[in-house]
Amino acid sequence: MSSNRWHLYCGQSTPGILREPPGQTLELMMRGLSPAKMETFYARNSGSPEEATRRSGIHGLFPGANIGDFLFEPCGYSVNGVMKADEYFTIHVTPEPEFSYVSVETNEAMEDYTNFIANVLDVFGPSSFICTLISDSDSKAHGNHEILKEFKLSNYRRMEIGDWDFLVGKKVTYAAFEIESRRRRRNSTSDSDGESRASSSD
C-alpha cells in the first residue's frame, strides 16, 4: 500500500428509532510527525505522563478537562479526558520515526473547528493528516462541514475532500492534507526520475 487509506463502516437504522441527542465526532489522524516534538513521548525524556502532557502542549488543547494520561516504556503516550455534558477526547501517540502516528478524537461541540485543528497541528507537526467530521443535522457543529470545504492552511495543501449524507440524518466530511515541502520533494524526485529515464533512452 503506497498511500494512506481511510475506511468508513456505517450501519443504519430506520429513522425515528434512535432517540439520541444531536452529536458530533471530529478525528485527526496524523503521520510523519516532527521528530523533535515526538521526543517528548519517550520515557527517557519525560519523567512522568503529566510532564509529557505539559511539555508537548496537549494540556492546552482541552483546558479544564479531567484527564488520565499514560507514558509507556520505552516510548508511546495515551490520554483520555472528559469535559462537561458528556464531552470527551482521546489522543494516542506512536513516536518512532519509522512509523510515527498520532490520532486525536473528540466529540466536543464547536461552531468552528479550524482554530482547534491548527492548534493540534502545532503540537504534533505532522507531514500529512486526515481530518474527518461526523455529525447529526441538529448538531451545533454541523456547520463545520461547509467550513472544512473552504479550510486552508498556509503550509499544507489539501489533497482530497469528500462528504456524504446518510439516511439517519448524519453527515460525514473527509479531508486529506499534506505539507507543501513534502509534496515539492516528491514532485522533484519524480522529475529527476523522468530526466534520468530520458537520459538513459538517449
mmCIF file of C-alpha atoms in Angstrom:
data_model
loop_
_atom_site.group_PDB
_atom_site.id
_atom_site.type_symbol
_atom_site.label_atom_id
_atom_site.label_comp_id
_atom_site.label_asym_id
_atom_site.label_seq_id
_atom_site.Cartn_x
_atom_site.Cartn_y
_atom_site.Cartn_z
ATOM 1 C CA MET A 1 0.000 0.000 0.000
ATOM 2 C CA SER A 2 1.672 3.196 -1.188
ATOM 3 C CA SER A 3 -0.606 5.767 0.452
ATOM 4 C CA ASN A 4 -2.884 6.302 3.448
ATOM 5 C CA ARG A 5 -6.388 4.847 3.442
ATOM 6 C CA TRP A 6 -9.457 5.759 5.482
ATOM 7 C CA HIS A 7 -12.466 3.453 5.669
ATOM 8 C CA LEU A 8 -15.944 4.217 6.990
ATOM 9 C CA TYR A 9 -18.268 1.406 8.025
ATOM 10 C CA CYS A 10 -21.833 2.532 8.630
ATOM 11 C CA GLY A 11 -24.871 0.676 9.914
ATOM 12 C CA GLN A 12 -28.197 2.467 9.595
ATOM 13 C CA SER A 13 -31.454 2.106 11.488
ATOM 14 C CA THR A 14 -34.887 3.208 10.366
ATOM 15 C CA PRO A 15 -35.363 6.960 11.011
ATOM 16 C CA GLY A 16 -37.244 7.593 14.226
ATOM 17 C CA ILE A 17 -35.982 4.509 16.055
ATOM 18 C CA LEU A 18 -32.916 6.189 17.529
ATOM 19 C CA ARG A 19 -33.520 8.585 20.417
ATOM 20 C CA GLU A 20 -30.058 10.052 20.894
ATOM 21 C CA PRO A 21 -29.278 13.752 21.372
ATOM 22 C CA PRO A 22 -27.532 15.527 18.471
ATOM 23 C CA GLY A 23 -23.846 14.702 18.418
ATOM 24 C CA GLN A 24 -20.599 15.005 16.508
ATOM 25 C CA THR A 25 -17.155 13.401 16.305
ATOM 26 C CA LEU A 26 -14.026 15.059 14.949
ATOM 27 C CA GLU A 27 -10.961 12.929 14.211
ATOM 28 C CA LEU A 28 -7.449 13.903 13.164
ATOM 29 C CA MET A 29 -5.138 11.100 12.014
ATOM 30 C CA MET A 30 -1.572 12.311 11.566
ATOM 31 C CA ARG A 31 1.559 10.722 10.100
ATOM 32 C CA GLY A 32 5.163 11.753 9.638
ATOM 33 C CA LEU A 33 5.290 13.661 12.916
ATOM 34 C CA SER A 34 8.014 16.151 13.819
ATOM 35 C CA PRO A 35 10.905 14.120 15.341
ATOM 36 C CA ALA A 36 11.706 16.968 17.736
ATOM 37 C CA LYS A 37 8.129 17.089 19.019
ATOM 38 C CA MET A 38 7.987 13.296 19.312
ATOM 39 C CA GLU A 39 11.000 13.247 21.664
ATOM 40 C CA THR A 40 8.664 14.304 24.479
ATOM 41 C CA PHE A 41 6.871 10.956 24.254
ATOM 42 C CA TYR A 42 9.918 8.857 25.146
ATOM 43 C CA ALA A 43 10.160 7.825 28.792
ATOM 44 C CA ARG A 44 13.854 8.778 28.843
ATOM 45 C CA ASN A 45 12.915 12.404 28.106
ATOM 46 C CA SER A 46 9.784 12.875 30.219
ATOM 47 C CA GLY A 47 9.801 11.762 33.819
ATOM 48 C CA SER A 48 6.033 11.255 34.038
ATOM 49 C CA PRO A 49 2.899 11.307 31.889
ATOM 50 C CA GLU A 50 1.999 14.652 33.446
ATOM 51 C CA GLU A 51 5.304 16.087 32.255
ATOM 52 C CA ALA A 52 4.724 14.761 28.735
ATOM 53 C CA THR A 53 1.238 16.282 28.700
ATOM 54 C CA ARG A 54 2.590 19.656 29.797
ATOM 55 C CA ARG A 55 5.779 19.746 27.686
ATOM 56 C CA SER A 56 4.014 18.690 24.500
ATOM 57 C CA GLY A 57 1.298 21.339 24.773
ATOM 58 C CA ILE A 58 -1.517 18.789 24.938
ATOM 59 C CA HIS A 59 -2.697 20.333 28.214
ATOM 60 C CA GLY A 60 -3.697 23.466 26.293
ATOM 61 C CA LEU A 61 -5.892 21.690 23.747
ATOM 62 C CA PHE A 62 -8.667 20.885 26.233
ATOM 63 C CA PRO A 63 -8.272 23.277 29.187
ATOM 64 C CA GLY A 64 -10.184 22.295 32.291
ATOM 65 C CA ALA A 65 -10.705 18.667 31.254
ATOM 66 C CA ASN A 66 -10.370 15.815 33.742
ATOM 67 C CA ILE A 67 -7.708 13.588 32.226
ATOM 68 C CA GLY A 68 -5.954 10.270 32.640
ATOM 69 C CA ASP A 69 -2.600 10.221 30.851
ATOM 70 C CA PHE A 70 -0.100 7.395 30.333
ATOM 71 C CA LEU A 71 3.546 7.354 29.240
ATOM 72 C CA PHE A 72 4.790 3.957 28.129
ATOM 73 C CA GLU A 73 8.229 2.298 28.213
ATOM 74 C CA PRO A 74 10.317 2.888 26.218
ATOM 75 C CA CYS A 75 8.002 5.234 24.322
ATOM 76 C CA GLY A 76 4.393 5.940 23.486
ATOM 77 C CA TYR A 77 1.672 8.019 25.070
ATOM 78 C CA SER A 78 -2.077 7.976 25.555
ATOM 79 C CA VAL A 79 -4.508 10.345 27.223
ATOM 80 C CA ASN A 80 -8.264 10.290 27.733
ATOM 81 C CA GLY A 81 -10.261 13.203 29.047
ATOM 82 C CA VAL A 82 -13.814 14.221 29.845
ATOM 83 C CA MET A 83 -15.337 17.667 29.797
ATOM 84 C CA LYS A 84 -18.792 18.987 30.570
ATOM 85 C CA ALA A 85 -22.004 17.464 29.201
ATOM 86 C CA ASP A 86 -20.506 14.057 28.352
ATOM 87 C CA GLU A 87 -17.895 15.523 26.017
ATOM 88 C CA TYR A 88 -14.649 13.583 25.745
ATOM 89 C CA PHE A 89 -11.330 13.464 23.949
ATOM 90 C CA THR A 90 -8.716 10.783 23.372
ATOM 91 C CA ILE A 91 -5.177 11.067 21.991
ATOM 92 C CA HIS A 92 -2.750 8.266 21.146
ATOM 93 C CA VAL A 93 0.883 8.818 20.134
ATOM 94 C CA THR A 94 3.288 6.408 18.427
ATOM 95 C CA PRO A 95 6.514 8.456 18.260
ATOM 96 C CA GLU A 96 9.000 6.154 16.486
ATOM 97 C CA PRO A 97 10.254 7.986 13.373
ATOM 98 C CA GLU A 98 9.915 4.942 11.113
ATOM 99 C CA PHE A 99 6.128 4.871 11.563
ATOM 100 C CA SER A 100 5.130 7.850 13.695
ATOM 101 C CA TYR A 101 1.393 8.295 14.108
ATOM 102 C CA VAL A 102 -0.939 10.370 16.271
ATOM 103 C CA SER A 103 -4.719 10.201 16.496
ATOM 104 C CA VAL A 104 -6.912 12.826 18.136
ATOM 105 C CA GLU A 105 -10.638 12.299 18.608
ATOM 106 C CA THR A 106 -13.231 14.430 20.364
ATOM 107 C CA ASN A 107 -16.968 14.923 20.450
ATOM 108 C CA GLU A 108 -16.683 18.437 21.881
ATOM 109 C CA ALA A 109 -19.149 20.656 20.028
ATOM 110 C CA MET A 110 -17.545 23.695 18.406
ATOM 111 C CA GLU A 111 -19.149 26.008 15.882
ATOM 112 C CA ASP A 112 -15.785 26.312 14.113
ATOM 113 C CA TYR A 113 -13.066 23.665 14.481
ATOM 114 C CA THR A 114 -10.430 25.428 12.382
ATOM 115 C CA ASN A 115 -8.509 27.052 15.257
ATOM 116 C CA PHE A 116 -8.573 23.802 17.197
ATOM 117 C CA ILE A 117 -7.219 21.874 14.199
ATOM 118 C CA ALA A 118 -4.434 24.433 13.740
ATOM 119 C CA ASN A 119 -3.507 24.102 17.428
ATOM 120 C CA VAL A 120 -3.349 20.308 17.165
ATOM 121 C CA LEU A 121 -1.069 20.552 14.131
ATOM 122 C CA ASP A 122 1.178 22.959 16.023
ATOM 123 C CA VAL A 123 1.513 20.483 18.907
ATOM 124 C CA PHE A 124 2.466 17.474 16.754
ATOM 125 C CA GLY A 125 3.859 18.844 13.468
ATOM 126 C CA PRO A 126 2.634 16.150 11.036
ATOM 127 C CA SER A 127 3.756 15.970 7.424
ATOM 128 C CA SER A 128 0.311 14.677 6.442
ATOM 129 C CA PHE A 129 -3.047 14.243 8.121
ATOM 130 C CA ILE A 130 -6.620 13.158 7.550
ATOM 131 C CA CYS A 131 -9.498 15.064 9.134
ATOM 132 C CA THR A 132 -12.972 13.566 9.441
ATOM 133 C CA LEU A 133 -16.147 15.022 10.900
ATOM 134 C CA ILE A 134 -19.338 13.084 11.548
ATOM 135 C CA SER A 135 -22.335 14.987 12.883
ATOM 136 C CA ASP A 136 -26.090 14.944 13.190
ATOM 137 C CA SER A 137 -28.018 17.567 11.266
ATOM 138 C CA ASP A 138 -29.125 19.218 14.545
ATOM 139 C CA SER A 139 -25.600 19.348 15.986
ATOM 140 C CA LYS A 140 -24.062 22.662 16.992
ATOM 141 C CA ALA A 141 -21.016 21.605 14.961
ATOM 142 C CA HIS A 142 -22.919 20.743 11.768
ATOM 143 C CA GLY A 143 -21.888 23.965 10.028
ATOM 144 C CA ASN A 144 -18.274 22.765 10.089
ATOM 145 C CA HIS A 145 -18.932 20.559 7.072
ATOM 146 C CA GLU A 146 -19.110 23.665 4.898
ATOM 147 C CA ILE A 147 -16.276 25.347 6.801
ATOM 148 C CA LEU A 148 -13.958 22.388 6.181
ATOM 149 C CA LYS A 149 -14.597 22.600 2.435
ATOM 150 C CA GLU A 150 -13.034 26.074 2.447
ATOM 151 C CA PHE A 151 -10.424 25.370 5.123
ATOM 152 C CA LYS A 152 -6.904 26.422 4.092
ATOM 153 C CA LEU A 153 -3.585 26.143 5.918
ATOM 154 C CA SER A 154 -0.574 28.204 4.912
ATOM 155 C CA ASN A 155 1.902 25.305 4.798
ATOM 156 C CA TYR A 156 -0.418 22.420 3.852
ATOM 157 C CA ARG A 157 -2.116 21.512 0.609
ATOM 158 C CA ARG A 158 -5.457 19.747 0.577
ATOM 159 C CA MET A 159 -5.140 16.541 -1.423
ATOM 160 C CA GLU A 160 -8.689 15.176 -1.136
ATOM 161 C CA ILE A 161 -12.125 16.288 0.053
ATOM 162 C CA GLY A 162 -15.434 14.459 0.153
ATOM 163 C CA ASP A 163 -18.737 14.459 2.014
ATOM 164 C CA TRP A 164 -21.659 12.067 2.341
ATOM 165 C CA ASP A 165 -25.184 12.272 3.768
ATOM 166 C CA PHE A 166 -26.791 9.285 5.465
ATOM 167 C CA LEU A 167 -30.399 8.248 5.919
ATOM 168 C CA VAL A 168 -30.421 8.770 9.689
ATOM 169 C CA GLY A 169 -29.583 12.473 9.393
ATOM 170 C CA LYS A 170 -25.822 12.184 9.761
ATOM 171 C CA LYS A 171 -23.236 13.793 7.520
ATOM 172 C CA VAL A 172 -19.576 12.853 7.045
ATOM 173 C CA THR A 173 -16.813 15.073 5.689
ATOM 174 C CA TYR A 174 -13.359 13.702 4.895
ATOM 175 C CA ALA A 175 -10.314 15.797 4.001
ATOM 176 C CA ALA A 176 -6.664 14.799 3.476
ATOM 177 C CA PHE A 177 -3.790 17.282 3.705
ATOM 178 C CA GLU A 178 -0.069 17.105 3.017
ATOM 179 C CA ILE A 179 2.646 19.553 3.950
ATOM 180 C CA GLU A 180 3.798 21.582 0.939
ATOM 181 C CA SER A 181 7.517 20.836 1.339
ATOM 182 C CA ARG A 182 6.818 17.095 1.218
ATOM 183 C CA ARG A 183 4.798 17.457 -1.975
ATOM 184 C CA ARG A 184 7.536 19.546 -3.574
ATOM 185 C CA ARG A 185 10.164 16.936 -2.677
ATOM 186 C CA ARG A 186 8.037 14.172 -4.180
ATOM 187 C CA ASN A 187 7.460 16.149 -7.371
ATOM 188 C CA SER A 188 11.159 16.961 -7.587
ATOM 189 C CA THR A 189 12.023 13.276 -7.237
ATOM 190 C CA SER A 190 9.525 12.372 -9.952
ATOM 191 C CA ASP A 191 11.009 14.996 -12.271
ATOM 192 C CA SER A 192 14.530 13.708 -11.595
ATOM 193 C CA ASP A 193 13.454 10.138 -12.286
ATOM 194 C CA GLY A 194 11.868 11.262 -15.529
ATOM 195 C CA GLU A 195 15.030 13.056 -16.594
ATOM 196 C CA SER A 196 17.124 10.005 -15.727
ATOM 197 C CA ARG A 197 14.906 7.753 -17.811
ATOM 198 C CA ALA A 198 15.040 10.222 -20.696
ATOM 199 C CA SER A 199 18.841 10.360 -20.491
ATOM 200 C CA SER A 200 19.047 6.582 -20.424
ATOM 201 C CA SER A 201 16.861 6.287 -23.505
ATOM 202 C CA ASP A 202 19.094 8.765 -25.330
#
